[in-house]
Structure formats: C-alpha cells, structure tokens
PDB file of C-alpha atoms in Angstrom:
ATOM      1  CA  MET A 192      -0.040   0.205  -0.313  1.00 48.00           C
ATOM      2  CA  LYS A 193       1.378   3.292  -1.208  1.00 49.00           C
ATOM      3  CA  VAL A 194       0.181   4.782   2.179  1.00 45.00           C
ATOM      4  CA  LEU A 195       2.311   2.571   4.152  1.00 48.00           C
ATOM      5  CA  VAL A 196       5.646   3.799   2.320  1.00 46.00           C
ATOM      6  CA  VAL A 197       4.689   7.337   2.620  1.00 45.00           C
ATOM      7  CA  PHE A 198       4.098   6.505   6.453  1.00 51.00           C
ATOM      8  CA  LEU A 199       7.164   4.208   7.186  1.00 50.00           C
ATOM      9  CA  LEU A 200       9.173   6.899   4.719  1.00 47.00           C
ATOM     10  CA  GLY A 201       8.293  10.387   6.092  1.00 48.00           C
ATOM     11  CA  LEU A 202       8.815   8.200   9.818  1.00 49.00           C
ATOM     12  CA  THR A 203      11.869   7.518   9.550  1.00 44.00           C
ATOM     13  CA  LEU A 204      12.833  10.899   7.937  1.00 43.00           C
ATOM     14  CA  ALA A 205      10.852  12.168  10.774  1.00 42.00           C
ATOM     15  CA  LEU A 206      12.479  10.252  13.327  1.00 41.00           C
ATOM     16  CA  ALA A 207      16.493  10.680  11.577  1.00 38.00           C
ATOM     17  CA  GLU A 208      15.941  14.893  11.695  1.00 37.00           C
ATOM     18  CA  HIS A 209      14.132  14.937  15.334  1.00 37.00           C
ATOM     19  CA  ASP A 210      16.382  16.449  18.344  1.00 36.00           C
ATOM     20  CA  HIS A 211      16.105  15.663  21.924  1.00 35.00           C
ATOM     21  CA  ASP A 212      14.083  19.126  22.848  1.00 36.00           C
ATOM     22  CA  HIS A 213      10.586  17.506  22.814  1.00 36.00           C
ATOM     23  CA  HIS A 214       8.783  20.072  24.920  1.00 40.00           C
ATOM     24  CA  HIS A 215       7.096  16.786  26.515  1.00 41.00           C
ATOM     25  CA  HIS A 216       8.542  15.426  29.935  1.00 43.00           C
ATOM     26  CA  HIS A 217       7.569  12.093  29.109  1.00 48.00           C
ATOM     27  CA  HIS A 218       8.981  11.601  25.450  1.00 49.00           C
ATOM     28  CA  GLU A 219      12.423  12.350  26.476  1.00 51.00           C
ATOM     29  CA  SER A 220      14.029   8.640  26.732  1.00 53.00           C
ATOM     30  CA  TYR A 221      12.696   8.194  23.284  1.00 52.00           C
ATOM     31  CA  VAL A 222      15.658   7.232  21.223  1.00 58.00           C
ATOM     32  CA  VAL A 223      14.989   8.396  17.577  1.00 60.00           C
ATOM     33  CA  LYS A 224      15.343   5.524  15.334  1.00 67.00           C
ATOM     34  CA  THR A 225      17.294   6.079  11.787  1.00 68.00           C
ATOM     35  CA  HIS A 226      16.432   4.422   8.287  1.00 72.00           C
ATOM     36  CA  ASP A 227      19.129   1.323   9.342  1.00 79.00           C
ATOM     37  CA  ASP A 228      16.386   0.950  12.600  1.00 78.00           C
ATOM     38  CA  LEU A 229      13.744   0.870   9.624  1.00 78.00           C
ATOM     39  CA  VAL A 230      15.883  -1.829   7.817  1.00 84.00           C
ATOM     40  CA  THR A 231      16.689  -4.290  10.794  1.00 93.00           C
ATOM     41  CA  TYR A 232      13.392  -4.248  12.440  1.00 90.00           C
ATOM     42  CA  ARG A 233      11.999  -5.528   8.654  1.00 90.00           C
ATOM     43  CA  SER A 234      13.877  -8.418   8.457  1.00 95.00           C
ATOM     44  CA  TYR A 235      13.804  -9.009  12.062  1.00 97.00           C
ATOM     45  CA  CYS A 236       9.858  -8.635  11.585  1.00 97.00           C
ATOM     46  CA  ALA A 237       9.837 -10.567   8.890  1.00 97.00           C
ATOM     47  CA  GLU A 238      12.131 -13.627  10.311  1.00 98.00           C
ATOM     48  CA  LYS A 239      10.362 -13.231  13.701  1.00 98.00           C
ATOM     49  CA  VAL A 240       6.440 -13.498  11.817  1.00 98.00           C
ATOM     50  CA  HIS A 241       7.818 -16.385   9.478  1.00 98.00           C
ATOM     51  CA  ALA A 242       7.283 -14.517   6.057  1.00 97.00           C
ATOM     52  CA  SER A 243       7.473 -16.455   3.554  1.00 96.00           C
ATOM     53  CA  GLU A 244       9.679 -15.105   0.745  1.00 94.00           C
ATOM     54  CA  GLU A 245       6.734 -14.214  -2.099  1.00 96.00           C
ATOM     55  CA  LEU A 246       5.195 -12.507   1.317  1.00 95.00           C
ATOM     56  CA  VAL A 247       8.677 -10.272   2.067  1.00 92.00           C
ATOM     57  CA  GLU A 248       8.766  -9.868  -1.617  1.00 90.00           C
ATOM     58  CA  LYS A 249       5.347  -8.098  -0.980  1.00 89.00           C
ATOM     59  CA  TYR A 250       6.487  -5.947   2.240  1.00 82.00           C
ATOM     60  CA  LYS A 251      10.024  -4.604  -0.222  1.00 78.00           C
ATOM     61  CA  LYS A 252       7.753  -3.003  -2.642  1.00 75.00           C
ATOM     62  CA  TRP A 253       5.325  -1.540   0.358  1.00 69.00           C
ATOM     63  CA  GLN A 254       2.344  -4.263  -0.337  1.00 77.00           C
ATOM     64  CA  TYR A 255       0.687  -4.854   3.102  1.00 83.00           C
ATOM     65  CA  PRO A 256      -2.122  -7.299   2.444  1.00 89.00           C
ATOM     66  CA  ASP A 257      -4.634  -7.973   5.154  1.00 93.00           C
ATOM     67  CA  ASP A 258      -3.596 -11.132   6.023  1.00 95.00           C
ATOM     68  CA  ALA A 259      -2.637 -12.496  10.017  1.00 96.00           C
ATOM     69  CA  VAL A 260       1.300 -12.641   9.070  1.00 97.00           C
ATOM     70  CA  THR A 261       1.378  -9.259   7.493  1.00 95.00           C
ATOM     71  CA  HIS A 262      -1.124  -7.783  10.770  1.00 96.00           C
ATOM     72  CA  CYS A 263       2.276  -9.385  12.602  1.00 97.00           C
ATOM     73  CA  TYR A 264       5.028  -8.313  11.127  1.00 96.00           C
ATOM     74  CA  LEU A 265       3.415  -4.503  10.477  1.00 92.00           C
ATOM     75  CA  GLU A 266       3.127  -4.752  14.936  1.00 94.00           C
ATOM     76  CA  CYS A 267       6.267  -5.744  15.283  1.00 96.00           C
ATOM     77  CA  VAL A 268       7.801  -2.964  12.679  1.00 90.00           C
ATOM     78  CA  PHE A 269       5.302  -0.197  15.289  1.00 89.00           C
ATOM     79  CA  GLN A 270       6.330  -2.432  18.334  1.00 94.00           C
ATOM     80  CA  LYS A 271      10.665  -1.832  17.487  1.00 92.00           C
ATOM     81  CA  PHE A 272       9.838   2.235  16.458  1.00 83.00           C
ATOM     82  CA  GLY A 273       8.189   2.098  20.067  1.00 89.00           C
ATOM     83  CA  PHE A 274       4.377   3.245  18.540  1.00 87.00           C
ATOM     84  CA  TYR A 275       3.327   0.029  20.235  1.00 93.00           C
ATOM     85  CA  ASP A 276       2.499  -2.935  22.867  1.00 91.00           C
ATOM     86  CA  ALA A 277       0.322  -5.060  23.603  1.00 90.00           C
ATOM     87  CA  GLU A 278      -1.484  -3.751  27.023  1.00 90.00           C
ATOM     88  CA  HIS A 279      -1.322  -0.436  26.027  1.00 88.00           C
ATOM     89  CA  GLY A 280      -2.525  -0.229  22.000  1.00 89.00           C
ATOM     90  CA  PHE A 281      -0.535   3.399  20.145  1.00 91.00           C
ATOM     91  CA  ASP A 282       1.248   6.021  22.164  1.00 89.00           C
ATOM     92  CA  VAL A 283      -0.460   8.960  20.071  1.00 85.00           C
ATOM     93  CA  HIS A 284       1.307  11.486  21.762  1.00 83.00           C
ATOM     94  CA  LYS A 285       5.141   9.677  20.054  1.00 81.00           C
ATOM     95  CA  ILE A 286       3.961   9.450  16.691  1.00 78.00           C
ATOM     96  CA  HIS A 287       2.563  12.608  16.891  1.00 76.00           C
ATOM     97  CA  VAL A 288       5.812  14.621  18.138  1.00 69.00           C
ATOM     98  CA  GLN A 289       8.025  11.917  15.009  1.00 68.00           C
ATOM     99  CA  LEU A 290       5.270  13.528  11.950  1.00 71.00           C
ATOM    100  CA  ALA A 291       5.578  16.637  13.561  1.00 68.00           C
ATOM    101  CA  GLY A 292       9.650  16.759  12.961  1.00 63.00           C
ATOM    102  CA  ALA A 293      12.875  18.514  14.553  1.00 57.00           C
ATOM    103  CA  GLY A 294      12.061  20.957  16.179  1.00 66.00           C
ATOM    104  CA  ALA A 295       8.083  21.209  16.173  1.00 66.00           C
ATOM    105  CA  GLU A 296       6.622  22.555  18.832  1.00 73.00           C
ATOM    106  CA  VAL A 297       3.220  20.343  18.976  1.00 71.00           C
ATOM    107  CA  ASN A 298      -0.571  20.413  20.048  1.00 81.00           C
ATOM    108  CA  HIS A 299      -1.740  17.263  21.233  1.00 78.00           C
ATOM    109  CA  SER A 300      -5.026  19.329  21.248  1.00 85.00           C
ATOM    110  CA  ASP A 301      -5.834  19.857  17.603  1.00 87.00           C
ATOM    111  CA  GLU A 302      -7.147  17.834  15.058  1.00 87.00           C
ATOM    112  CA  THR A 303      -3.808  16.439  13.965  1.00 83.00           C
ATOM    113  CA  HIS A 304      -3.772  14.398  16.949  1.00 86.00           C
ATOM    114  CA  GLN A 305      -7.169  13.625  17.524  1.00 88.00           C
ATOM    115  CA  LYS A 306      -7.207  12.223  14.463  1.00 87.00           C
ATOM    116  CA  ILE A 307      -4.472   9.447  16.273  1.00 86.00           C
ATOM    117  CA  ALA A 308      -6.486   9.169  18.682  1.00 90.00           C
ATOM    118  CA  ASN A 309      -9.948   8.242  16.917  1.00 91.00           C
ATOM    119  CA  CYS A 310      -8.275   5.701  15.285  1.00 89.00           C
ATOM    120  CA  ALA A 311      -6.073   4.138  17.731  1.00 88.00           C
ATOM    121  CA  GLU A 312      -9.573   4.416  19.691  1.00 88.00           C
ATOM    122  CA  THR A 313     -11.744   2.914  16.952  1.00 88.00           C
ATOM    123  CA  HIS A 314      -9.567  -0.208  16.352  1.00 85.00           C
ATOM    124  CA  SER A 315      -8.788  -0.718  19.959  1.00 81.00           C
ATOM    125  CA  LYS A 316     -11.619  -3.558  21.180  1.00 80.00           C
ATOM    126  CA  GLU A 317     -10.656  -5.204  16.884  1.00 73.00           C
ATOM    127  CA  GLY A 318      -9.541  -8.711  17.272  1.00 84.00           C
ATOM    128  CA  ASN A 319      -6.225  -9.684  18.770  1.00 93.00           C
ATOM    129  CA  SER A 320      -3.337  -7.373  19.314  1.00 94.00           C
ATOM    130  CA  CYS A 321      -1.732  -7.701  15.329  1.00 96.00           C
ATOM    131  CA  ALA A 322      -5.159  -7.359  14.164  1.00 95.00           C
ATOM    132  CA  LYS A 323      -6.008  -4.017  16.566  1.00 93.00           C
ATOM    133  CA  ALA A 324      -1.893  -2.983  15.480  1.00 93.00           C
ATOM    134  CA  TYR A 325      -2.914  -3.285  11.349  1.00 93.00           C
ATOM    135  CA  HIS A 326      -5.748  -1.756  11.387  1.00 92.00           C
ATOM    136  CA  ALA A 327      -5.743   1.079  13.431  1.00 90.00           C
ATOM    137  CA  GLY A 328      -2.354   2.319  11.440  1.00 83.00           C
ATOM    138  CA  MET A 329      -4.063   1.801   8.089  1.00 80.00           C
ATOM    139  CA  CYS A 330      -6.795   3.905   9.981  1.00 86.00           C
ATOM    140  CA  PHE A 331      -4.345   6.717  11.107  1.00 79.00           C
ATOM    141  CA  MET A 332      -1.774   6.178   7.411  1.00 71.00           C
ATOM    142  CA  ASN A 333      -5.457   7.045   5.412  1.00 74.00           C
ATOM    143  CA  ALA A 334      -6.593  10.415   8.013  1.00 74.00           C
ATOM    144  CA  ASN A 335      -2.905  11.496   7.791  1.00 62.00           C
ATOM    145  CA  LEU A 336      -2.055  11.435   4.066  1.00 54.00           C
ATOM    146  CA  GLN A 337      -1.265  14.553   3.701  1.00 56.00           C
ATOM    147  CA  LEU A 338       0.550  15.469   6.903  1.00 56.00           C
ATOM    148  CA  VAL A 339       3.006  12.092   6.018  1.00 52.00           C
ATOM    149  CA  GLN A 340       3.217  13.355   2.130  1.00 46.00           C
ATOM    150  CA  HIS A 341       4.576  16.945   3.880  1.00 48.00           C
ATOM    151  CA  SER A 342       7.096  14.545   6.270  1.00 47.00           C
ATOM    152  CA  VAL A 343       8.391  12.642   3.317  1.00 43.00           C
ATOM    153  CA  LYS A 344       9.561  16.092   1.663  1.00 42.00           C
ATOM    154  CA  VAL A 345      11.126  17.738   5.106  1.00 33.00           C
TER     155      VAL A 345
END
C-alpha cells in the first residue's frame, strides 16, 4: 500500500531528523530511530512472523495484504519503533511528535492528534493485538496522508 510506504518513509525521516528537545517530559527517554533501524526491524519482524519469501517480496514493494502474518509483521515494526505495544496500544503522543518533525511545537489538542487518537480508539477492541495494530495503523495513515506526505519532503 502506497500509504504505508509514505507513512514509514515519513516516519523514518521525522525520526532521523528529530532532535531531543521534545517539549514533553514523557518523551525525553525516546531513542530516535534511523533508516538503518527500519531496515533492521523489517528483517527481524519478517523472520519473527515467519513471513514467506513471497510476502517479504511484497513488503519490499510496500504491499501489505490484509492477512494474519502481515498484521503481526506490522505490529512488530510498530513495536520496534516504540509506537505500539499489545498492552497499551498506540502511543498517540509519540506518533504525533515524530510526524511533526524536529523542533516543532506539537499541540496535542489539534486535529491531527485527534485523528491519530480516533484511529487508535476505533480499533482498540478489534481482534487480537496484531489485527489492532494493522487496522489502527492503516486508519491513521489514511486519515493523515497529507501530514505523512509532508514529513517525507522535510
């Protein structure tokens, strides 16, 4: 899905360029991830979920079918980035801060934050943890495409 590639690339750029001046104390311990981290996480997660060579090839082309293996693959990638865990779901604040980019002031009561939060909440009771991560992540990317595309250009 092209939306996912835009999201992950934008996320990677935002993460790589993000400084440690978060303006929010609860994010100070977050370690910024790089493109190399993303590559490592993708390999690790593909192996962890026993993705077939065919699926791995699809992932390399940014194609993410709606199936159980892919759900868990994306859950793993989101977990490795520090944006998702099975017990607490998505960390809406971290996602918003990362997409805002380096040094940006983030208003956690703005429309973007609400879109992220709505997607996380809408899918919070949906199936298992892998399904929640996949569907909420896809919802978020679809709801915030312009922001994600902008973060790629930064």
